[in-house]
Tab-separated table of C-alpha atoms in Angstrom:
chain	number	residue	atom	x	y	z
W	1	UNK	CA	-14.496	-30.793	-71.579
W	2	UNK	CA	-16.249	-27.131	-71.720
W	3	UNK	CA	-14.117	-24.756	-70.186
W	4	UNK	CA	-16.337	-23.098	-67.257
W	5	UNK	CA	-17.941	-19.755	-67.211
W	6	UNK	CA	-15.552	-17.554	-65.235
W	7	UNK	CA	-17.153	-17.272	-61.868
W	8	UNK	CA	-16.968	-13.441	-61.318
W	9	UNK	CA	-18.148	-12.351	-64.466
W	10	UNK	CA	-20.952	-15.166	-64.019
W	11	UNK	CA	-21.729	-13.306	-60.254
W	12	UNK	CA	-21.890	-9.859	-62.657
W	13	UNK	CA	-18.931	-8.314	-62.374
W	14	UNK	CA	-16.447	-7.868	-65.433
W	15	UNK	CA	-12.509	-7.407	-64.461
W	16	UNK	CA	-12.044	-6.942	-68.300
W	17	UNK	CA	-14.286	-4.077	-68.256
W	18	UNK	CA	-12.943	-2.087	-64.855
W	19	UNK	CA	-9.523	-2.678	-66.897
W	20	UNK	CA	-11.219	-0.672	-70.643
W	21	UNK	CA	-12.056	1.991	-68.237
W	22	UNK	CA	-9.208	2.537	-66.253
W	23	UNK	CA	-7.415	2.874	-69.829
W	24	UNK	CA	-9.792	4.906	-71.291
W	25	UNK	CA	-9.836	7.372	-68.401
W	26	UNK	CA	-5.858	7.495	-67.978
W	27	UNK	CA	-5.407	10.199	-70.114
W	28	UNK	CA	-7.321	12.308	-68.976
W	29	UNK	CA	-6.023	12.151	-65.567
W	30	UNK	CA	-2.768	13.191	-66.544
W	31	UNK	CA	-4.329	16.159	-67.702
W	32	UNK	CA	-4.407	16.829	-64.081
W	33	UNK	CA	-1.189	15.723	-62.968
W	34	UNK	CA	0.747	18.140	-60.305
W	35	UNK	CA	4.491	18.089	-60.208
W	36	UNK	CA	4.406	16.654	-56.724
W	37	UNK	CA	2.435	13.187	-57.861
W	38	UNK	CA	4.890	10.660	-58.092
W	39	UNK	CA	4.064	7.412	-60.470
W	40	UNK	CA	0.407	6.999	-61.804
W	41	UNK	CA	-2.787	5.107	-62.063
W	42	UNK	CA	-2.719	1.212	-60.914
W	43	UNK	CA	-0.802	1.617	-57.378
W	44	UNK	CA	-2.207	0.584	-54.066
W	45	UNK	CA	-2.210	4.076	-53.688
W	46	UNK	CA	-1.696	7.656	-54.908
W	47	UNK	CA	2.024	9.535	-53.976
W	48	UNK	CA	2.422	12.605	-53.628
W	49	UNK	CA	5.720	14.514	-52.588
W	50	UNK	CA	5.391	16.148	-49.095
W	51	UNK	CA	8.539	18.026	-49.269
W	52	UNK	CA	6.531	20.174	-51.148
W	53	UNK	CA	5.209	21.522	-47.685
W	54	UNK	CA	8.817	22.404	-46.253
W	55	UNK	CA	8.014	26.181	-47.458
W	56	UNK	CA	5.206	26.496	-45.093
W	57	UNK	CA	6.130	27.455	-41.310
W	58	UNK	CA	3.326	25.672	-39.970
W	59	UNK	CA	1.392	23.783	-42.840
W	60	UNK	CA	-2.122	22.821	-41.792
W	61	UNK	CA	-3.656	20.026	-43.732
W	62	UNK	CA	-7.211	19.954	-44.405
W	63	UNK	CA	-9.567	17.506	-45.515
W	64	UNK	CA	-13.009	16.830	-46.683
W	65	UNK	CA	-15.419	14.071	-48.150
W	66	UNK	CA	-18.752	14.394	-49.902
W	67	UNK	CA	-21.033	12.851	-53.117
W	68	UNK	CA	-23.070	14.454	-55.035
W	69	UNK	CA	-26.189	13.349	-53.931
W	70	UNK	CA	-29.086	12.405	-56.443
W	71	UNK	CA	-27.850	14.893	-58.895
W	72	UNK	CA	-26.786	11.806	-60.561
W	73	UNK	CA	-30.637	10.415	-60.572
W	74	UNK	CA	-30.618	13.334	-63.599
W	75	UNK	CA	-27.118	12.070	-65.355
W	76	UNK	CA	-28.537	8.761	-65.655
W	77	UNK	CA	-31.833	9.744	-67.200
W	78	UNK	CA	-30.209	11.898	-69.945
W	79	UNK	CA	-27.515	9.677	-70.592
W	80	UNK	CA	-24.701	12.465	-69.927
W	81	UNK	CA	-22.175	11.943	-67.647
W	82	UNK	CA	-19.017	14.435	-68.386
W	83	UNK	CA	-20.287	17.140	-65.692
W	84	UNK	CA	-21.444	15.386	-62.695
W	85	UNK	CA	-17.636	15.522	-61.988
W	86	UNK	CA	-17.618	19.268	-62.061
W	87	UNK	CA	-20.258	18.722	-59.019
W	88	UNK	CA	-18.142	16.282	-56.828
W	89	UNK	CA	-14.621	18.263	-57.128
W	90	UNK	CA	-16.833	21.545	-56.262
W	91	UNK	CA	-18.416	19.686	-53.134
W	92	UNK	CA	-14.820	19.012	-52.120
W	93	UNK	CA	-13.095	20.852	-52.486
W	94	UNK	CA	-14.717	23.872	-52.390
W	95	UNK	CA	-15.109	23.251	-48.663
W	96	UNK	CA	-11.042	23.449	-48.432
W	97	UNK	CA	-10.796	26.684	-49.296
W	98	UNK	CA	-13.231	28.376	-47.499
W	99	UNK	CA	-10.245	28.129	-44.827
W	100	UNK	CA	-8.019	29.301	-46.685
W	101	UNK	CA	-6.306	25.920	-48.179
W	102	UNK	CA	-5.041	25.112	-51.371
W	103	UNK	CA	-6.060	21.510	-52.471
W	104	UNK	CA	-3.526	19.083	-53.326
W	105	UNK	CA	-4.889	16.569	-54.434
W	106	UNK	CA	-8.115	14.013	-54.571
W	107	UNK	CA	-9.481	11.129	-54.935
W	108	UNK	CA	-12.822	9.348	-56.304
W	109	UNK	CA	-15.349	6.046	-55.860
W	110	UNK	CA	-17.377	5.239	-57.937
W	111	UNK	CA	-19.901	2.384	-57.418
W	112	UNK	CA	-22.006	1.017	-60.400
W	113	UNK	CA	-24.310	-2.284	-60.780
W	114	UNK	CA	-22.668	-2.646	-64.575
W	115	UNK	CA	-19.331	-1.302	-65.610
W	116	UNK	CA	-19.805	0.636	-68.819
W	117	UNK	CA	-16.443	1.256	-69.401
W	118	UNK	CA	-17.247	4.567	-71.699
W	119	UNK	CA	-19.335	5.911	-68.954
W	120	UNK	CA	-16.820	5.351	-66.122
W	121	UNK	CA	-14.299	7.439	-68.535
W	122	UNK	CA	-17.035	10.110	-68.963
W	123	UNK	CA	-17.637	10.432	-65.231
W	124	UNK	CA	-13.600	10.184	-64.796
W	125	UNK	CA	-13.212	12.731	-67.459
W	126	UNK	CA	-15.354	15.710	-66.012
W	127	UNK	CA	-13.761	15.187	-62.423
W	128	UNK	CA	-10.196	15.500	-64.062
W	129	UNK	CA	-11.124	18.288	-66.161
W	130	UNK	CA	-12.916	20.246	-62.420
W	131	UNK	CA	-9.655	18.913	-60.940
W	132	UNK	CA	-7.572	20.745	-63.578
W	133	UNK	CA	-9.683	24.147	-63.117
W	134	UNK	CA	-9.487	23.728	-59.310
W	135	UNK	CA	-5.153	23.235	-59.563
W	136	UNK	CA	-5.766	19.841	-57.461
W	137	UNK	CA	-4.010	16.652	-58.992
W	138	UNK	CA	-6.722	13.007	-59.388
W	139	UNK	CA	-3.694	10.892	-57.877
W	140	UNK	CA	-6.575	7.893	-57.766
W	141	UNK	CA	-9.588	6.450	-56.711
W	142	UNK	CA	-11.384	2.883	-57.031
W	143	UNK	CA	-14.247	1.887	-59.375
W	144	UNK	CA	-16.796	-0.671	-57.656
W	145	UNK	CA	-19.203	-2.863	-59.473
W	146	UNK	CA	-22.481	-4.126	-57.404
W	147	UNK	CA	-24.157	-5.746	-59.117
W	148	UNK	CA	-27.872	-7.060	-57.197
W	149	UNK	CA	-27.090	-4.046	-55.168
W	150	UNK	CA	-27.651	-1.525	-57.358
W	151	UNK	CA	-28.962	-1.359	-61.110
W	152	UNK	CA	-27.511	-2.195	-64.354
W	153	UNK	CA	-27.034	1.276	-64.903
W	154	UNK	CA	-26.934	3.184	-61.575
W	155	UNK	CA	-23.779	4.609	-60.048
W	156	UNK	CA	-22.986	6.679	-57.027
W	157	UNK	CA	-19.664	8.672	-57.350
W	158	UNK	CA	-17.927	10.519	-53.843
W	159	UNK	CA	-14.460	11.433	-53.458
W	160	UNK	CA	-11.838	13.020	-51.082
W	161	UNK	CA	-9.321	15.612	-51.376
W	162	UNK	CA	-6.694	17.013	-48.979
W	163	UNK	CA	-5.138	20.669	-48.937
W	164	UNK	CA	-2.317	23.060	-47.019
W	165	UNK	CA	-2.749	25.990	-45.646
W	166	UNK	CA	-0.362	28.509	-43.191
W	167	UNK	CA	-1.389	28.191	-39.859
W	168	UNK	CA	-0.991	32.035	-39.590
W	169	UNK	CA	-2.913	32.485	-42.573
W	170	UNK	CA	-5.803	30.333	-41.736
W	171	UNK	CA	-9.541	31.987	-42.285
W	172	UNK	CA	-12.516	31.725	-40.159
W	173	UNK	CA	-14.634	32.938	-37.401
W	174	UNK	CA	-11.674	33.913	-35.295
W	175	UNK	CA	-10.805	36.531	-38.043
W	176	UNK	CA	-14.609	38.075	-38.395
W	177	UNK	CA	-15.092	41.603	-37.164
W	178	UNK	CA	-17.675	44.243	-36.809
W	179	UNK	CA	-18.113	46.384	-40.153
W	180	UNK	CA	-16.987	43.340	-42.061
W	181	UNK	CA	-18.557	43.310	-45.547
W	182	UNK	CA	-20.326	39.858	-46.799
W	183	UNK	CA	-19.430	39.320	-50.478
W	184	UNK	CA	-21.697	37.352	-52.042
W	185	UNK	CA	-20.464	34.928	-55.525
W	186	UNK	CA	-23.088	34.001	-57.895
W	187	UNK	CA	-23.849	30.395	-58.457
W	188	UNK	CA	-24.240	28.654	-61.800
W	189	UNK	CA	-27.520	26.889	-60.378
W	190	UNK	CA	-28.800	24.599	-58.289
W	191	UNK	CA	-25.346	23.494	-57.754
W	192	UNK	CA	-25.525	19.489	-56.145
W	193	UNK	CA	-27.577	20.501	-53.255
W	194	UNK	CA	-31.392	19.929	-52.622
W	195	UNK	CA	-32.227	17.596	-55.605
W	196	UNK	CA	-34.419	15.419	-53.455
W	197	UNK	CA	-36.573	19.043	-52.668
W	198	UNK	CA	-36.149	19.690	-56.897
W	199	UNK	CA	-36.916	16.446	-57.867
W	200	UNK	CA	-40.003	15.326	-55.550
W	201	UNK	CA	-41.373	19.269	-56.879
W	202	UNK	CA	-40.740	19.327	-60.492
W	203	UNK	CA	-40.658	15.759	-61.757
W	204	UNK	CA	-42.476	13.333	-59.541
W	205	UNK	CA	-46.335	12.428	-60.005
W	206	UNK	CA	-46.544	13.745	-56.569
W	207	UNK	CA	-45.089	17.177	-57.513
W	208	UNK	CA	-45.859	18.712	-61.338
W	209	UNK	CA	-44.879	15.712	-63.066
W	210	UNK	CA	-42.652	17.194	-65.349
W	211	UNK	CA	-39.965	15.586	-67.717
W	212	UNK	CA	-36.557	16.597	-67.449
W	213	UNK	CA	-37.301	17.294	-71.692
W	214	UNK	CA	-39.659	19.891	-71.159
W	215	UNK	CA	-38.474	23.205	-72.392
W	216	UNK	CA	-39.221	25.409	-69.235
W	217	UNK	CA	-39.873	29.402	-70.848
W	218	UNK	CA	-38.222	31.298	-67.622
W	219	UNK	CA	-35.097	28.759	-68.238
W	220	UNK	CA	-35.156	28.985	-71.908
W	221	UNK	CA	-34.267	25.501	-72.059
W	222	UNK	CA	-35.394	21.995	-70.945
W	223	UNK	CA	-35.292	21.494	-67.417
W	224	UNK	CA	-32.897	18.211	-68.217
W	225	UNK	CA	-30.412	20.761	-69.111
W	226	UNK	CA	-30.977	22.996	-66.361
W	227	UNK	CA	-30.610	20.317	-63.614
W	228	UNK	CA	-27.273	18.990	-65.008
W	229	UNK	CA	-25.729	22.226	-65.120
W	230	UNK	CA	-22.370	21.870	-63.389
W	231	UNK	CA	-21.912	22.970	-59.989
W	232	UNK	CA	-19.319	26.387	-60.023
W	233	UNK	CA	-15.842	26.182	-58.832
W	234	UNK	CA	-14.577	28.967	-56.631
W	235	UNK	CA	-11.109	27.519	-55.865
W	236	UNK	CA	-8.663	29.527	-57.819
W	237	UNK	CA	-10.740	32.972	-57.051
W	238	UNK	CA	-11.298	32.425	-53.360
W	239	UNK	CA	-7.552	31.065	-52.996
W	240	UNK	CA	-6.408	34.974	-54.351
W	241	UNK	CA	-8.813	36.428	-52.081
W	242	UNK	CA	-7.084	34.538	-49.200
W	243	UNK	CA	-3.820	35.767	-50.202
W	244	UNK	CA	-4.270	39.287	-52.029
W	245	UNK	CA	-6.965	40.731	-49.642
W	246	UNK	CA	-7.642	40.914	-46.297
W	247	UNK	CA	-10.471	38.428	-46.320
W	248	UNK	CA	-11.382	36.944	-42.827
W	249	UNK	CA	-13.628	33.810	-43.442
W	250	UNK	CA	-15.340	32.099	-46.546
W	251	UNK	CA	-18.467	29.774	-46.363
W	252	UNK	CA	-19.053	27.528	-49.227
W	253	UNK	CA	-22.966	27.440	-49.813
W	254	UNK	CA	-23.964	23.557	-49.909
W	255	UNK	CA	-26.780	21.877	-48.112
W	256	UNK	CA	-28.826	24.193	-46.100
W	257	UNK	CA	-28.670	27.231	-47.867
W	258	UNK	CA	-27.018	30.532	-47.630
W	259	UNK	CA	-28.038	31.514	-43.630
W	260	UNK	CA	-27.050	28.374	-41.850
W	261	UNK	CA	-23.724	28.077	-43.911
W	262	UNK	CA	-22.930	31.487	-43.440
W	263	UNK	CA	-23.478	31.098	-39.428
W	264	UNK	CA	-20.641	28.300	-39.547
W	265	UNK	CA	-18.597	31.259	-39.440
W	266	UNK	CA	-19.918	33.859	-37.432
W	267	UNK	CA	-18.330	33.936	-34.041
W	268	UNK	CA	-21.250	34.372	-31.141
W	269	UNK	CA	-20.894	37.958	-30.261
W	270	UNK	CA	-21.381	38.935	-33.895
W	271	UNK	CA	-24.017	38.824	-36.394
W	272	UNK	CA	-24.834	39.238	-40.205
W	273	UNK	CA	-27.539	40.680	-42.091
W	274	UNK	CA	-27.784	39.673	-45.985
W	275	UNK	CA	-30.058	42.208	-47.851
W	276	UNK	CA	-32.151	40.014	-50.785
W	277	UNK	CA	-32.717	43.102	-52.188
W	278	UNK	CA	-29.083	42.827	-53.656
W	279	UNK	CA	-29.605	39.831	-56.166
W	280	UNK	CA	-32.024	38.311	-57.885
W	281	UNK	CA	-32.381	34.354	-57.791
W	282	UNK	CA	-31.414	31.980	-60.809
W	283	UNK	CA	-34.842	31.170	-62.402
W	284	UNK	CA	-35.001	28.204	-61.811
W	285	UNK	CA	-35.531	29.041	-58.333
W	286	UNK	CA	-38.534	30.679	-58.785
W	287	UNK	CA	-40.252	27.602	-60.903
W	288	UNK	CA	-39.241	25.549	-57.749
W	289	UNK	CA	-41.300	28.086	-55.645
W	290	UNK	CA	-44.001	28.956	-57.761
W	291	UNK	CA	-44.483	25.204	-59.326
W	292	UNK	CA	-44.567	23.576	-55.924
W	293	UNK	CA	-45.635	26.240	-53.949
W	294	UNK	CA	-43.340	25.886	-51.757
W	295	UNK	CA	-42.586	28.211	-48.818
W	296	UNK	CA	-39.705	30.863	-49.498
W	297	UNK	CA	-38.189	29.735	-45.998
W	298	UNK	CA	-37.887	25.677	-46.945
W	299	UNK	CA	-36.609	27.313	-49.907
W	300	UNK	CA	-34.006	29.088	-48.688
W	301	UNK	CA	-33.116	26.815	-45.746
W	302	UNK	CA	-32.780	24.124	-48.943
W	303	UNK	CA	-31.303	25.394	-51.862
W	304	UNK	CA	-28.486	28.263	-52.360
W	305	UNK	CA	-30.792	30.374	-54.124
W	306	UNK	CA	-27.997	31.735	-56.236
W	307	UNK	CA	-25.435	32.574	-53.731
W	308	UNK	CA	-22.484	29.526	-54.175
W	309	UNK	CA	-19.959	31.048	-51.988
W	310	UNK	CA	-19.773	33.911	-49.982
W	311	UNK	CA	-16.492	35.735	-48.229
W	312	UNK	CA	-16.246	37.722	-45.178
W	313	UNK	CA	-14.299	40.709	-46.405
W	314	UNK	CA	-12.729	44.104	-44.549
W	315	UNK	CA	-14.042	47.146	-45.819
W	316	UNK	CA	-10.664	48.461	-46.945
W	317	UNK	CA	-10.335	45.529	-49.508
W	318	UNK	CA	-13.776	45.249	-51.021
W	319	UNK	CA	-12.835	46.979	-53.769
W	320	UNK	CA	-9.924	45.054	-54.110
W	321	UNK	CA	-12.036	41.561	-53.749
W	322	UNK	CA	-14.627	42.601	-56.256
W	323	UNK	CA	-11.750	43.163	-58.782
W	324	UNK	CA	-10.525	39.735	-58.620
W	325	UNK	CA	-13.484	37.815	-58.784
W	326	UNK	CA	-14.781	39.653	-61.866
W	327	UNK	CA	-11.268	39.006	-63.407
W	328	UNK	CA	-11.544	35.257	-62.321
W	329	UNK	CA	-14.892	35.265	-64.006
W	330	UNK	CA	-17.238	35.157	-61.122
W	331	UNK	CA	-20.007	37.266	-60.656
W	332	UNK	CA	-19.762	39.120	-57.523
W	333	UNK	CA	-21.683	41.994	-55.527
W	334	UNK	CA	-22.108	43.234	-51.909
W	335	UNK	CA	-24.779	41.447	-50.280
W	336	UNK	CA	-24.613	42.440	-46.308
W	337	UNK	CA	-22.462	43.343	-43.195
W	338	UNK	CA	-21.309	41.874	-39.657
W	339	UNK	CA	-21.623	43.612	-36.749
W	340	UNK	CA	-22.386	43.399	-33.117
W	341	UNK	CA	-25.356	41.682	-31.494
W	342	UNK	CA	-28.305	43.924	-30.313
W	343	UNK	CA	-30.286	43.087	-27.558
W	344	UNK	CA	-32.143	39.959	-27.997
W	345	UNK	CA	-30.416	38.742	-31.073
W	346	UNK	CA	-29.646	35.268	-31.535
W	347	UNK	CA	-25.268	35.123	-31.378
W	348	UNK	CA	-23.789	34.198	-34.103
W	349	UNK	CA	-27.001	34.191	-36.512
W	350	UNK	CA	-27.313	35.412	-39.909
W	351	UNK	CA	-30.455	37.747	-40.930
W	352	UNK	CA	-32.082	37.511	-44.279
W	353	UNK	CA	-34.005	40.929	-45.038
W	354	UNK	CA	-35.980	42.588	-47.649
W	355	UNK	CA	-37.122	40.962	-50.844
W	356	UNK	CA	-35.482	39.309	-53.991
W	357	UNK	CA	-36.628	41.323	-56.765
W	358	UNK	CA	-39.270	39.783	-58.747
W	359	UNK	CA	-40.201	37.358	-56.121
């Protein structure tokens, strides 16, 4: 008799491959491995050691989930899939320690129409190696296969991550005063953020029609490269600014740009006014403006416009903050101030004045 087709991998979805993955991507979560994760990959679920929190008085766990949006729409055209990771770990857990939280640990989904196993190690790879700069441990995650649901080679990657933080040491709008000064950190680009707004502009028939192989003259590269450019992580430099200054709040620059981030953390009798004067936008930026002609405010209440994170910092310990972030490696200046409303100003709102230079 002929043996039968096995019925999953006849409905398109390969066990054997999930399993070539999973081995080819152990390794590098190790690399990430905190001394708190008990066992490794291929439990129910990931462990990790709690009575690590019995030095905190009051530890506050945080949380947060996000993707990476179509950001990966770029990946899968070029075929290059070791950085998107870099993106998801910053959307994550980035957003911990704006309040002051060190994360802990994370973990991932990834759905895909095929299983390639080399690619699912590529994607695994770059989140280990973001997890590794960040000081979080990959304790797990699950790898789906839909096939009929999505193509042959589309995926969608999100993930999760949970951190601690001191109750009494917990930053945010309850710390913000008047004469506080608004650091601003430099982002390495578009960051995941706004891709639908980048892509409809620069690459659809619609927009310029561009490919992402174009070599762009005020990038001086192709715009391929320029898309994929990984997202900047801020952990390890905003967790020391948390600890070694007297920061008050932090606001981690995602979707809908620097203002209404910032305004997550401006209590309502205060405001903020951001000079643009003080920085100029990443090029590529400007070729979003100029090649779509689109508005300066849709581009600022869309993309971060080279601001990735910004911290809420007392006078006294600018100095202090600026230090540390150009020791970390990240490009810092001062950007604005807080201080009290004025008649007829909206509370808790964040004022962008002046003009970028060049723009």
């Amino acid at each position: 008799m002929n043996q039968p087709e096995n019925a999953y991998a006849a409905a398109g979805v390969s066990i054997e491959a999930a399993d070539r993955a999973i081995d080819l991507m152990k390794g590098w979560v190790e690399k990430s491995r905190r001394p708190e994760v008990i066992g490794g990959l291929g439990g129910f679920a990931g462990l990790f050691d709690a009575s690590a929190l019995k030095a905190y008085d009051r530890p506050v766990l945080a949380t947060s989930t996000d993707g990476v949006g179509t950001k990966v729409a770029i990946a899968q055209a070029l075929d290059k899939h070791d950085t998107i990771g870099f993106d998801l770990v910053g959307m994550v857990v980035d957003d911990l320690v704006v309040c002051g939280a060190e994360p802990l640990f994370m973990t991932d989904y990834i759905a895909t129409g095929r299983v390639v196993p080399e690619r699912i190690a590529a994607i695994v790879k770059g989140i280990a190696e973001a997890c590794v700069e960040a000081g979080c441990a990959l304790v797990g995650g699950e790898i789906a296969e839909h096939p009929g649901l999505l193509g042959p080679d589309d995926y969608d990657v999100a993930g999760a991550t949970t951190g601690v933080v001191e109750a009494e040491q917990m930053l945010g709008p309850g710390r913000v005063r008047p004469g506080d000064v608004v650091i601003a950190m430099k982002a390495s680009g578009v960051h995941s953020n706004g891709y639908s707004l980048v892509r409809h502009v620069l690459l659809s028939e619609a927009g310029a029609g561009w490919s992402l192989d174009r070599h762009v003259d005020e990038l001086g590269h192709t715009l391929g490269e320029e898309l994929l450019t990984p997202t900047k992580l801020y952990t390890k430099p905003s967790l020391r600014l948390a600890r070694e200054t007297a920061t008050h709040a932090m606001a981690h620059v995602t979707g809908g740009g620097l203002a209404a981030n910032l305004e997550r953390v401006v209590p309502a009798e205060l405001t903020v006014t951001i000079d643009r004067g003080t920085w100029s936008p990443l090029p590529v930026f400007d070729v979003v403006r100029r090649a779509g002609d689109v508005a300066q405010a849709d581009v600022e209440a869309t993309l971060n416009c080279g601001v990735g994170m910004v911290a809420l910092t007392d006078p006294g310990s600018v100095d202090a903050a600026l230090a540390i972030l150009a020791e970390t490696g990240v490009e810092a200046w001062v950007a604005g101030e807080v201080r009290a409303l004025a008649d007829g100003e909206r509370a808790g709102s964040v004022n962008l004045v002046g003009q970028h230079p060049g723009w």
